[in-house]
Short mmCIF file of C-alpha atoms in Angstrom, two decimals:
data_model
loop_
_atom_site.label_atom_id
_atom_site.label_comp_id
_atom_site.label_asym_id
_atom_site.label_seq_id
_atom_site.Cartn_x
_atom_site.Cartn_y
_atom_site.Cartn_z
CA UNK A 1 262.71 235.69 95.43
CA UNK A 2 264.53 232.34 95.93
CA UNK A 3 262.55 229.29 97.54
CA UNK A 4 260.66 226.94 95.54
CA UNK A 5 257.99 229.01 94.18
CA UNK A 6 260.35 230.98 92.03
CA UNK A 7 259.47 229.67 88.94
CA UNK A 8 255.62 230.43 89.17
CA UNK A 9 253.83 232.23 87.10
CA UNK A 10 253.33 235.86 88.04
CA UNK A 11 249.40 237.40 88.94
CA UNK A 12 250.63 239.58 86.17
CA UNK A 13 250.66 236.91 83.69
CA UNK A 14 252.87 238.08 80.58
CA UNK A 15 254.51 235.08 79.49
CA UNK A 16 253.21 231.25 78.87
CA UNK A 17 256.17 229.21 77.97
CA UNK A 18 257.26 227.33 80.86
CA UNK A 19 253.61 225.75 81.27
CA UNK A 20 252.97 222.70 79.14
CA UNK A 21 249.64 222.59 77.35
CA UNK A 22 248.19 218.80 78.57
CA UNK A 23 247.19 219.99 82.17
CA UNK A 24 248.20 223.57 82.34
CA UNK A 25 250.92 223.27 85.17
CA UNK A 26 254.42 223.94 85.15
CA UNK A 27 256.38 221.82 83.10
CA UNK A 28 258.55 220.88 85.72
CA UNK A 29 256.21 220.66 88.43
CA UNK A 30 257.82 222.38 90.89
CA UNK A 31 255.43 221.79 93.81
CA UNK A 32 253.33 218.82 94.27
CA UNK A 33 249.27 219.89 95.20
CA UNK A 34 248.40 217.41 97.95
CA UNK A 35 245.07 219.42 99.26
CA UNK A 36 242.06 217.27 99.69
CA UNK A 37 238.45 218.19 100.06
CA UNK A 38 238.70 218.40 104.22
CA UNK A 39 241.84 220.42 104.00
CA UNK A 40 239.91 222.72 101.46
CA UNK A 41 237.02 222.74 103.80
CA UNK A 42 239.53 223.61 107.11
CA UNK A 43 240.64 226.85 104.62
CA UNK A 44 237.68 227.57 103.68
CA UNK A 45 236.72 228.18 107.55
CA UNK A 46 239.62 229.51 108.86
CA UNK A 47 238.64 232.30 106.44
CA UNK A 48 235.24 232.55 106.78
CA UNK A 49 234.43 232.01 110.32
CA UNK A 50 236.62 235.09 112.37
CA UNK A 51 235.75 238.62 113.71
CA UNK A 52 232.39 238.27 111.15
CA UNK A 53 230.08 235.58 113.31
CA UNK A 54 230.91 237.98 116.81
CA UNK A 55 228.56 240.50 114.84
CA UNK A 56 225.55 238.57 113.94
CA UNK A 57 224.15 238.89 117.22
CA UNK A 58 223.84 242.14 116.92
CA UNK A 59 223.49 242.44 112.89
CA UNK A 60 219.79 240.23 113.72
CA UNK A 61 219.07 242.39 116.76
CA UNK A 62 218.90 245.50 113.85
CA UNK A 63 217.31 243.66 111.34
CA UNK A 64 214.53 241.61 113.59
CA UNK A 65 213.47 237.55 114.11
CA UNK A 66 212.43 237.79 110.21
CA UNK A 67 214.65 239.71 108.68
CA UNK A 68 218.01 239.05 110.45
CA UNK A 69 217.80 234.61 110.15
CA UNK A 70 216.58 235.22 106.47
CA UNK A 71 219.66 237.44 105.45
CA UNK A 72 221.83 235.09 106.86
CA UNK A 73 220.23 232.63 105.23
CA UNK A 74 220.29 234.35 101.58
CA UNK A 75 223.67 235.35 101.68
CA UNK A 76 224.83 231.92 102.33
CA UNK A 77 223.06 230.97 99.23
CA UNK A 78 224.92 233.24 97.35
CA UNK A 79 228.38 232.53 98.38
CA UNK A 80 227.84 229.18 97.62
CA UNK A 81 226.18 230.03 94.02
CA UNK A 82 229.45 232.39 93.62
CA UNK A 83 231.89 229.86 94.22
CA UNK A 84 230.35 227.62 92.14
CA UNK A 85 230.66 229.74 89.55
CA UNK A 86 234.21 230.62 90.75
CA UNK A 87 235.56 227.31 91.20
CA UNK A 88 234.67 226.48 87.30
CA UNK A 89 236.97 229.36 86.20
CA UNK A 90 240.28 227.47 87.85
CA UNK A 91 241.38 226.21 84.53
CA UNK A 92 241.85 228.81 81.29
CA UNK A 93 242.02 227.41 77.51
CA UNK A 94 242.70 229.44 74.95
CA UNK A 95 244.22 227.89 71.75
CA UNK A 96 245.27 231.28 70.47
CA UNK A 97 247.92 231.83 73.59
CA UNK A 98 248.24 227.92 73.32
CA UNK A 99 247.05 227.17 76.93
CA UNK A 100 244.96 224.29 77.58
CA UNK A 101 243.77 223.74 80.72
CA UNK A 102 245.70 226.45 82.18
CA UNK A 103 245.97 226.92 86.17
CA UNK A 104 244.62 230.07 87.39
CA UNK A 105 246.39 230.22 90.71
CA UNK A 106 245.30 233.61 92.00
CA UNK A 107 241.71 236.11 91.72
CA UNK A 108 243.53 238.43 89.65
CA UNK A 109 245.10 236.19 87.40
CA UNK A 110 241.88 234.65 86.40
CA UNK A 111 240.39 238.48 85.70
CA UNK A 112 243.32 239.04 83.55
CA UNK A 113 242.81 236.08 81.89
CA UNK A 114 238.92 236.11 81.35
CA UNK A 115 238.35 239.80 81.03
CA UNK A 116 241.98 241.62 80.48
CA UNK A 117 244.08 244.00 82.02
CA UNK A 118 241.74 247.06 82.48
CA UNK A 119 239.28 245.09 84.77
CA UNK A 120 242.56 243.55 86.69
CA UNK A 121 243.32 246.64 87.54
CA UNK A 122 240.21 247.75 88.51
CA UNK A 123 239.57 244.20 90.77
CA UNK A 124 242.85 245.11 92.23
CA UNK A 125 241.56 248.16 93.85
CA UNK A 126 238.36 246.10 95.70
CA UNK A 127 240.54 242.86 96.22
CA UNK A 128 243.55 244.29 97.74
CA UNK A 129 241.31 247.04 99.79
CA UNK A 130 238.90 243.60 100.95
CA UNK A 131 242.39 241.78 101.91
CA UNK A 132 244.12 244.39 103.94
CA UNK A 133 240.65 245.34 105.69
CA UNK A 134 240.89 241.87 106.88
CA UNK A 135 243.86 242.41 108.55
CA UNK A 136 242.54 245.66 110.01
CA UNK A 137 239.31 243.70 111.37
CA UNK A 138 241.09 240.67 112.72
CA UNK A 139 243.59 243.03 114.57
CA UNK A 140 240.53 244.97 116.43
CA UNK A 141 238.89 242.17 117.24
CA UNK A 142 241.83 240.42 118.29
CA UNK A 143 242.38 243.29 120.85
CA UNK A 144 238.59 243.56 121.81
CA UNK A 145 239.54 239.62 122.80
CA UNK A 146 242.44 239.79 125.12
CA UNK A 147 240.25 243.09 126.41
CA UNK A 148 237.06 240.72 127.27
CA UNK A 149 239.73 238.41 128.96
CA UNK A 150 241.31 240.87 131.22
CA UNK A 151 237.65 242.41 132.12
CA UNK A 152 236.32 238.96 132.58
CA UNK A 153 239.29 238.18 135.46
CA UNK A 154 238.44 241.69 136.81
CA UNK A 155 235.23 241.15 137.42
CA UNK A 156 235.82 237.78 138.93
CA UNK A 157 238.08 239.05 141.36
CA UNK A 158 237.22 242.39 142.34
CA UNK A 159 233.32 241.88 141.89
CA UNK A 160 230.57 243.05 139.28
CA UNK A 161 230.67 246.59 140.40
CA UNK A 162 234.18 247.19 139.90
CA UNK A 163 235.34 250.07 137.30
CA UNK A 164 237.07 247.12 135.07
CA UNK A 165 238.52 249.41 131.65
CA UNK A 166 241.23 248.42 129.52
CA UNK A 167 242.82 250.08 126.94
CA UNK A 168 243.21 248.12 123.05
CA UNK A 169 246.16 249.81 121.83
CA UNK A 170 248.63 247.36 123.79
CA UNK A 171 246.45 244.11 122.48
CA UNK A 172 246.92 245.43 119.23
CA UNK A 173 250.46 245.82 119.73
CA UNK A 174 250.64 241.97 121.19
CA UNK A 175 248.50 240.94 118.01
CA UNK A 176 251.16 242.13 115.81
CA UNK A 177 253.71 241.33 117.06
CA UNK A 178 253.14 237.71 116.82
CA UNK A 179 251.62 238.49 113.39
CA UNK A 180 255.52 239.93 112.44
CA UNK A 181 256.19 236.04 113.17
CA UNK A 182 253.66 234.26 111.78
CA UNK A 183 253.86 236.17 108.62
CA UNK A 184 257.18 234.41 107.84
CA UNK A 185 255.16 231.56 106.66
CA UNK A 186 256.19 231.39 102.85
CA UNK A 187 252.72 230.85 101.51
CA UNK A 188 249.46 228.88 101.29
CA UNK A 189 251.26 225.69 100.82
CA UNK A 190 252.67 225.73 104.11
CA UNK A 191 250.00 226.65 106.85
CA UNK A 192 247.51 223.67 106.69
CA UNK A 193 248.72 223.57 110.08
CA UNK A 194 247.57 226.85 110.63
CA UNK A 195 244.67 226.58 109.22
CA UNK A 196 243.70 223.60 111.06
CA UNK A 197 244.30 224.99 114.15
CA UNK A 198 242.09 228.15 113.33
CA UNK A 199 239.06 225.97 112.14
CA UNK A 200 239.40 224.41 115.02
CA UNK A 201 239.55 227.13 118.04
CA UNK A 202 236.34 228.41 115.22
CA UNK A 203 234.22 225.58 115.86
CA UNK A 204 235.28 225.76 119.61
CA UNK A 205 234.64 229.64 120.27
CA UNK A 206 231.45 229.36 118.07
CA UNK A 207 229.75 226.53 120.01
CA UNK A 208 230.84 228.11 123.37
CA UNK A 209 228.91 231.17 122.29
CA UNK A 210 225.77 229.12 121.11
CA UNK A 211 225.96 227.89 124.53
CA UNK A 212 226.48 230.61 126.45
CA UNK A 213 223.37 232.62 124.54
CA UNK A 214 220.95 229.15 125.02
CA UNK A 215 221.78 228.98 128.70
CA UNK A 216 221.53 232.95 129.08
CA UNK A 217 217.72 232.37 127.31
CA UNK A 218 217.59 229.17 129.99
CA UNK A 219 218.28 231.70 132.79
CA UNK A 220 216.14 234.22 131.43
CA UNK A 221 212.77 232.12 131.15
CA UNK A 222 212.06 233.73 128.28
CA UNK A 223 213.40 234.75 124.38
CA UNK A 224 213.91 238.09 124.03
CA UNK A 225 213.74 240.06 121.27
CA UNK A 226 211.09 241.14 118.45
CA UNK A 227 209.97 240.98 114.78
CA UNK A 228 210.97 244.60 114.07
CA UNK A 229 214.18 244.08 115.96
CA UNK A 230 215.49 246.85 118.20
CA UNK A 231 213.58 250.34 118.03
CA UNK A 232 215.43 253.57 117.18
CA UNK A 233 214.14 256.90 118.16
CA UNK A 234 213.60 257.55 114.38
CA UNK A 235 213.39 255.91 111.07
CA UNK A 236 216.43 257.41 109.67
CA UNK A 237 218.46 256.19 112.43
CA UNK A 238 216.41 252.60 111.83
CA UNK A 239 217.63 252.19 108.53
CA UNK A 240 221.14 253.34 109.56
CA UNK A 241 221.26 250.66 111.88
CA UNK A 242 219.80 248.19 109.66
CA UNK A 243 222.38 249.03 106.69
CA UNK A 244 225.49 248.55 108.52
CA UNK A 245 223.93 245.16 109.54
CA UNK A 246 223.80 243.85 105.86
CA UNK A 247 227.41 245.33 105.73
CA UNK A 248 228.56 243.01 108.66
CA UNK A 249 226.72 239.92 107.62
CA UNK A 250 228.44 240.73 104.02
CA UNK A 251 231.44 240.49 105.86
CA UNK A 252 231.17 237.15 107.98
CA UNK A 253 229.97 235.08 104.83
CA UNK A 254 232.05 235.71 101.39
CA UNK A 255 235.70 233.72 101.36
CA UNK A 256 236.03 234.51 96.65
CA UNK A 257 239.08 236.32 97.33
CA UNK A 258 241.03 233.48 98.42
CA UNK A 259 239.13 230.91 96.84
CA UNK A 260 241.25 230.30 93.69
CA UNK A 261 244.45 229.78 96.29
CA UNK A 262 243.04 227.34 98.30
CA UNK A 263 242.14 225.22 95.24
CA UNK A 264 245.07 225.70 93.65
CA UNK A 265 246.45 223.77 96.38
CA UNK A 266 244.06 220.33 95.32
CA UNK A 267 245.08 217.76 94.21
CA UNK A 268 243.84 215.87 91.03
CA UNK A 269 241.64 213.95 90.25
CA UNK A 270 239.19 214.56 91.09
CA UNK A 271 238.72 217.93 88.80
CA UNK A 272 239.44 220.33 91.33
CA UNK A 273 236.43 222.80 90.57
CA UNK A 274 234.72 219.22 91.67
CA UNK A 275 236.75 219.30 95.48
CA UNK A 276 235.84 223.06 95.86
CA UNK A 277 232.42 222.49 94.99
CA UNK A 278 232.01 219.88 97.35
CA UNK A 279 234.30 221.35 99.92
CA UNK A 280 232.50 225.01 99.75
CA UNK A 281 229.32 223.10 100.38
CA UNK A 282 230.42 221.66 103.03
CA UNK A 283 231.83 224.44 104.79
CA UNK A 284 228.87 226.87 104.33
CA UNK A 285 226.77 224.73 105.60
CA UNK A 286 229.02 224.48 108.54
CA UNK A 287 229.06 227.98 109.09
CA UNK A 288 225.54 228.71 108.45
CA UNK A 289 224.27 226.21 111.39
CA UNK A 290 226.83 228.44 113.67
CA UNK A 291 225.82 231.88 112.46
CA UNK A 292 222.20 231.26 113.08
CA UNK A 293 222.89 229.42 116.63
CA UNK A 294 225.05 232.25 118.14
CA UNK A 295 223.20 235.10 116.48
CA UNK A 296 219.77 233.82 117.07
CA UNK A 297 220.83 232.62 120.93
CA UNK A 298 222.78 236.33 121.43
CA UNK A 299 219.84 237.76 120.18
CA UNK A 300 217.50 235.61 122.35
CA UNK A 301 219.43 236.28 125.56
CA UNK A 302 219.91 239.76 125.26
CA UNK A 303 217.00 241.46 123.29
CA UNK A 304 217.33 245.38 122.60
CA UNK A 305 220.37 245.25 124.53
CA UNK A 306 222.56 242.99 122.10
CA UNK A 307 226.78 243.85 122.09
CA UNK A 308 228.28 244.26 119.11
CA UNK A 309 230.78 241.62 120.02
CA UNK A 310 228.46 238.72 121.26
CA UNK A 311 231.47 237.16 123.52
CA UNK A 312 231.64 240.55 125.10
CA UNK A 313 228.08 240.48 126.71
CA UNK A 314 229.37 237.62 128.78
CA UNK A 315 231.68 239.32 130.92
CA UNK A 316 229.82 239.05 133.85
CA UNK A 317 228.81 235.00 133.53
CA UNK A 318 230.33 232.44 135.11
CA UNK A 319 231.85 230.15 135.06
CA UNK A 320 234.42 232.98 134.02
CA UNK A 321 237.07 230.70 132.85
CA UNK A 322 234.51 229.52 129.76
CA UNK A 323 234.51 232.56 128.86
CA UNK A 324 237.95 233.20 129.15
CA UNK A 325 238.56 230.62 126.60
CA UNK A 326 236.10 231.38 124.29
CA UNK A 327 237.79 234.91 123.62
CA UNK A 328 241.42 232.91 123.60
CA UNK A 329 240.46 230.95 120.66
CA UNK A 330 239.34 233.43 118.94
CA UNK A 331 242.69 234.91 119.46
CA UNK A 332 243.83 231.92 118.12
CA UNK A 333 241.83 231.58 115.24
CA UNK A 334 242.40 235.05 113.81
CA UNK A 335 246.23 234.22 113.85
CA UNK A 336 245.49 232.00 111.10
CA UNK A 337 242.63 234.22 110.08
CA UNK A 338 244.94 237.23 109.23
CA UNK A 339 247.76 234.89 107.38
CA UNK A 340 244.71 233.69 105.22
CA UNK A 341 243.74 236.92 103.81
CA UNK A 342 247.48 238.19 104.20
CA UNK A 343 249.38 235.60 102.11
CA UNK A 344 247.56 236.71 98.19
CA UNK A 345 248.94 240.41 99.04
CA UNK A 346 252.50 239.07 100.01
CA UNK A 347 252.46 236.93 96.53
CA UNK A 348 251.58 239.63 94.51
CA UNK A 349 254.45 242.28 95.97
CA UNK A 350 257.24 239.56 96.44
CA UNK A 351 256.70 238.52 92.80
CA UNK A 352 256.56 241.91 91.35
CA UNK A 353 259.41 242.42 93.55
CA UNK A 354 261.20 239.32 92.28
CA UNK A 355 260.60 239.99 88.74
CA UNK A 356 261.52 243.27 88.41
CA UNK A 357 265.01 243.18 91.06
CA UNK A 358 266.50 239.53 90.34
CA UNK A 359 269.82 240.42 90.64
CA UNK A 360 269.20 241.70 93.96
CA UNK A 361 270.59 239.78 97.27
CA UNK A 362 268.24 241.61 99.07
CA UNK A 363 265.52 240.05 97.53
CA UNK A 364 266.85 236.71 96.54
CA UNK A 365 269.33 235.68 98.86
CA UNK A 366 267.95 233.34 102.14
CA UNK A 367 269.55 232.74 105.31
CA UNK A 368 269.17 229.97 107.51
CA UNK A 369 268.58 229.96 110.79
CA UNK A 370 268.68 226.34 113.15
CA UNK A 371 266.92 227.21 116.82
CA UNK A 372 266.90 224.52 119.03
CA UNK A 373 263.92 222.31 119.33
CA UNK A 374 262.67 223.88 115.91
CA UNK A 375 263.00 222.89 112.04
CA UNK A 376 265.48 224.34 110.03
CA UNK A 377 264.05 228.27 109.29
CA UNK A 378 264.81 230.28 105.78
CA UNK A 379 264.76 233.87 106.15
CA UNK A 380 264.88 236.42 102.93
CA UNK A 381 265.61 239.94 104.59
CA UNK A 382 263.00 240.97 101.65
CA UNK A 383 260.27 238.75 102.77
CA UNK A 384 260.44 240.17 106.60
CA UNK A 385 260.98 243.82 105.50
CA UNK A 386 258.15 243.92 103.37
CA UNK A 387 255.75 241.57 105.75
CA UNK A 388 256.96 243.64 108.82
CA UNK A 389 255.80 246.92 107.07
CA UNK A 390 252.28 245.10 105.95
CA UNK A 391 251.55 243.77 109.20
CA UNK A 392 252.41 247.58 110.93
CA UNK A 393 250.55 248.87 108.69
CA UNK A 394 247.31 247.79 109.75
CA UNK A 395 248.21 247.66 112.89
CA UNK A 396 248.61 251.39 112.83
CA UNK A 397 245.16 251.64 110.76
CA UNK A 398 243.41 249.44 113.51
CA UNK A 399 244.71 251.71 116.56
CA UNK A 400 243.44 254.64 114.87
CA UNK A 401 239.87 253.39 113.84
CA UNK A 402 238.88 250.48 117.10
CA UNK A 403 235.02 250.58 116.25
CA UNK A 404 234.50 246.77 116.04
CA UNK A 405 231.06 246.64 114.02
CA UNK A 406 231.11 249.75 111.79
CA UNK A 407 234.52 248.59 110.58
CA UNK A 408 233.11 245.26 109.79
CA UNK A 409 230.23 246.70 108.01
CA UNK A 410 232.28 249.15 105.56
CA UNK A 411 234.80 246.39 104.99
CA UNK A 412 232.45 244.04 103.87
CA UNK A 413 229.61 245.99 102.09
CA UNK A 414 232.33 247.16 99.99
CA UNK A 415 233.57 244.21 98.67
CA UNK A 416 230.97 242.26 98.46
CA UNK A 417 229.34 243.34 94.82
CA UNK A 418 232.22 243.31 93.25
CA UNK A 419 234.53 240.13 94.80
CA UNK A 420 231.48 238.17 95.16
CA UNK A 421 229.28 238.84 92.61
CA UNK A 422 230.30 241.11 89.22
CA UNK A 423 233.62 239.43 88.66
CA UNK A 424 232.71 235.69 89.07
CA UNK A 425 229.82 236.36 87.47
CA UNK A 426 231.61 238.13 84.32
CA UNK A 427 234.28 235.26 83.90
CA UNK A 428 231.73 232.64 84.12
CA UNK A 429 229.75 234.75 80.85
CA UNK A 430 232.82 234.45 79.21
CA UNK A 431 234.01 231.16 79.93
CA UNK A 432 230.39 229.84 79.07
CA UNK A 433 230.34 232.42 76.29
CA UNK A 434 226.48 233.19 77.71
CA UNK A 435 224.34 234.92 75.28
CA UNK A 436 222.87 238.54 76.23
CA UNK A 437 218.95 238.28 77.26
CA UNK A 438 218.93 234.18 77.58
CA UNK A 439 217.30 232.93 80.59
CA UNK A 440 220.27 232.39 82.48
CA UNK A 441 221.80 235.51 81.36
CA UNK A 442 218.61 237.16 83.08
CA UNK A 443 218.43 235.79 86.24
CA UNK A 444 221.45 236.22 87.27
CA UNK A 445 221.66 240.22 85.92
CA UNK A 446 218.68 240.51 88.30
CA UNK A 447 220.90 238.81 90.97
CA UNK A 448 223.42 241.02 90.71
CA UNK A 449 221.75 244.39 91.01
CA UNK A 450 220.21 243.12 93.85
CA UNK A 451 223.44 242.43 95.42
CA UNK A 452 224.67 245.85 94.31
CA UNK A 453 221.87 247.68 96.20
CA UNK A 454 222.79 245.56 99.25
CA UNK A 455 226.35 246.77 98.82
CA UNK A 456 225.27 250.28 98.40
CA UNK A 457 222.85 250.20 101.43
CA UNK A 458 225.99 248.59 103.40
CA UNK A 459 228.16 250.27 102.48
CA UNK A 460 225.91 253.98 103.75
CA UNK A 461 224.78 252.75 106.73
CA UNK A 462 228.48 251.86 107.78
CA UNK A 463 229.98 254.61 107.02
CA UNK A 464 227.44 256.65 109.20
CA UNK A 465 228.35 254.88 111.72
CA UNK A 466 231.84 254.62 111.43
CA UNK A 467 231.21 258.42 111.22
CA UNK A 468 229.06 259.15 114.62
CA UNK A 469 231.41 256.56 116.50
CA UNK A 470 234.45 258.68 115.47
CA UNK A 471 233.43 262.50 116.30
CA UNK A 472 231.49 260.79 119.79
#
C-alpha cells in the first residue's frame, strides 16, 4: 500500500536489509516516534478501560466482598508483571541475522523472532481471535449504551412504570457505521487524538459510575451485598456463575496484544521498555482505583440484584441527564476503543496485501479528497474495502450473539493464558536465556499454570452461559 509506512517491515518478517544494525530502525527513518510516557499511558487506557469495567459490578457480585476485590486485585498484578516482561522484548539482537537492537513493532513479530514461525502461527490464532472479539464486545456494548439512553429519556418522560424496550440491532448498525469512518485512520501513529479523547470520556463515565453506586449506597443506608456473593439455587450453577466472572475480569484488565504498538510509537531515550514500564504502571494503577470503586459501589448499591452492565441499573435515577452522559461517553470511548484493538489486524492484512499485489492500483494507488472545513483526506479503495468488510463483520457477529457479560467472559478467558501469560513469558526465557528448574524459572512455571486453570475455568463457565442465554 502507498502512504508512508510502505517501507516497514512486514509482521511476517523475511528480510533484514533495509534496517541498519546501530539502533535497529529503518535506515531511512521513515517516521519519526514522538510518543511520550503520558501518551503511552492515554493508549494504554483507551484500551484497557471499555465494555470490561461495566462488568465488574456484577463479576464481584458472583465472586463475593473477598473474592471479587482480591481478583481484581491479582490480575492487575499480573498484567503489570506481563508487560514488564513484554516491554523488555521490544528490541531483538541476533548477530547471526546481523540485527542489533532490532525493533519489534508488532506481538507477532516478536514471537517470530523469539520463538519462530510455528508458535507465530499458533499466537495468530489467540491474537487475532482476542482482537476481533474486541470489536464484537465494544459493538454490543456500544448498543446496550445508546439502549440505556433511550430507556433513561423514557422513563423520564413517560414515568417509571412505563413498558420502555428498545431493540440493539439499529445501535449496532449506528456503531458501525461511524466505525466504517473512523476506521480510515491509517494507523497507530495517527489517533493520539483518538485515544485521548477515549481516556478521557473513560475517566469521565468511570467516576460517574463510582458516584452513582456511592450515592445509591448513600440512599440506601446501608451496603449491600455478602461474603459468599449472590446465592444460586445450586452449586453447579454457583461455580458457573463464578467462572464466567474470572472470564470478564480477564477481559477488563490485559492490554499485551497491543502493547508492542503503542511502544513502538516512543520515542528515545529514554529506552523505551523504560517509558512502557513506567507508563503501564501508571495506567494500571489508574484503572485498578476505578475497577474497585465502580464494582465495589455497584455491588454495594445493588446487592443480589447487580446488572450485568452497571450503567444500566441506573435507569431509573435521576438526575436522568447524568446518566445520560455517562452511557454517551462510553459511546465515545469505545470509538477509540474498537480502532485500538482494530488497527494490528488492518496492518497485518494491508501488508500481506501490499507485499504480495504491488503492482496493483487497487491496492496502492490513493486518492485525495479536500472537504471543506477538514484536512486534506487520502483514500486507498483497498484500505476502505477491506476495513468496511472487518468492521461488518463483527457487526454482523455482534447482532447475532447481544449477551453483554457471557461474551465478555469467553472473549477474555480465552485469551488471557496465552496473550498474557505463555508467550511473554516464553520470549522473556529466551531473551534471558533462563535455565530450566532455577528459581526464577520456577516461580513463574507455577504462575503460569495457575493462570491457565483460570483461563480454563473462564473460559467453561462462559460458555455455559453464553449457552443458556442463547436457547432462553
Amino acid at each position: 500500500m502507498g502512504g508512508e509506512g510502505d517501507e516497514e517491515l512486514s509482521p511476517f518478517v523475511e528480510s533484514f536489509s533495509s534496517f541498519d544494525n546501530e539502533d535497529g530502525a529503518e535506515s531511512n527513518q521513515l517516521r519519526k516516534r514522538n510518543g511520550t510516557t503520558w501518551t503511552a499511558v492515554a493508549h494504554i487506557i483507551t484500551g484497557v478501560i471499555g465494555a470490561g469495567v461495566l462488568s465488574l459490578a456484577w463479576s464481584i457480585a458472583q465472586l463475593g466482598w473477598i473474592a471479587g476485590p482480591l481478583f481484581i486485585l491479582v490480575f492487575a498484578l499480573i498484567t503489570i508483571v506481563s508487560a514488564d516482561l513484554l516491554s523488555d522484548c521490544y528490541r531483538y539482537s541476533d548477530p547471526h541475522l546481523g540485527l542489533d537492537q532490532y525493533r519489534c513493532s508488532s506481538y507477532m513479530e516478536a514471537v517470530r523472532l523469539y520463538l519462530g514461525e510455528k508458535w507465530q502461527y499458533v499466537c495468530g490464532v489467540f491474537l487475532h481471535q482476542g482482537l476481533y472479539g474486541c470489536g464484537i464486545a465494544y459493538t454490543i456494548t456500544a448498543a446496550s449504551s445508546i439502549r440505556a439512553i433511550q430507556r433513561s429519556n423514557c422513563y423520564h418522560d413517560k414515568g417509571h412504570e412505563a413498558a420502555c424496550s428498545y431493540g440493539d440491532i439499529q445501535h449496532m448498525l449506528v456503531f458501525g457505521s461511524i466505525q466504517i469512518v473512523v476506521s480510515q485512520i491509517p494507523d497507530f501513529h495517527n489517533m493520539t487524538w483518538l485515544s485521548v479523547m477515549a481516556a478521557v470520556m473513560s475517566f469521565i463515565y468511570s467516576f460517574i459510575g463510582f458516584g452513582l453506586g456511592f450515592a445509591k449506597v448513600i440512599e440506601n443506608g446501608t451496603i449491600k451485598g455478602s461474603i459468599a456473593g449472590v446465592p444460586a439455587s445450586n452449586m453447579a450453577n454457583k461455580l458457573w456463575s463464578a467462572f464466567q466472572a474470572l472470564g470478564d475480569i480477564a477481559f477488563a484488565y490485559p492490554y499485551t496484544v497491543i502493547l508492542l504498538e503503542i511502544q513502538d510509537t516512543l520515542k528515545s531515550p529514554p529506552a523505551e521498555s523504560q517509558t512502557m514500564k513506567k507508563a503501564s504502571v501508571i495506567a494500571v494503577i489508574l484503572t485498578t482505583f476505578f475497577y474497585l470503586c465502580c464494582g465495589c459501589f455497584g455491588y454495594a448499591a445493588f446487592g443480589n440484584d447487580t446488572p450485568g452492565n452497571l450503567l444500566s441499573g441506573f435507569e431509573l435515577f435521576e438526575p436522568y441527564w447524568l446518566v445520560d452522559f455517562a452511557n454517551a461517553c462510553i459511546v465515545l470511548h469505545l470509538v477509540g476503543g474498537y480502532q485500538m484493538f482494530s488497527q494490528p489486524i488492518f496492518a497485518v492484512s494491508e501488508r500481506w496485501l501490499s507485499k504480495n499485489y504491488s503492482n496493483s492500483g487497487f491496492v496502492k494507488n490513493f486518492y485525495c479528497l479536500k472537504l471543506p472545513l477538514l484536512p486534506l483526506v487520502q483514500l486507498n479503495p483497498m484500505r476502505i474495502c477491506c476495513r468496511t468488510a472487518y468492521v461488518v463483520s463483527t457487526t454482523g457477529i455482534a447482532m447475532m450473539f447481544p449477551y453483554f457479560n457471557q461474551v465478555l467472559g469467553v472473549l477474555g478467558a480465552i485469551g488471557f493464558w496465552p496473550l498474557t501469560i505463555y508467550f511473554p513469558l516464553e520470549m522473556y526465557f529466551v531473551r534471558n536465556k533462563t535455565q530450566p528448574w532455577t528459581r526464577q524459572w520456577l516461580v513463574l512455571r507455577m504462575i503460569s499454570f495457575v493462570c491457565f486453570l483460570v483461563s480454563v475455568v473462564g473460559v467453561i463457565g462462559s460458555l455455559q452461559g453464553l449457552v443458556s442465554s442463547k436457547l432462553g
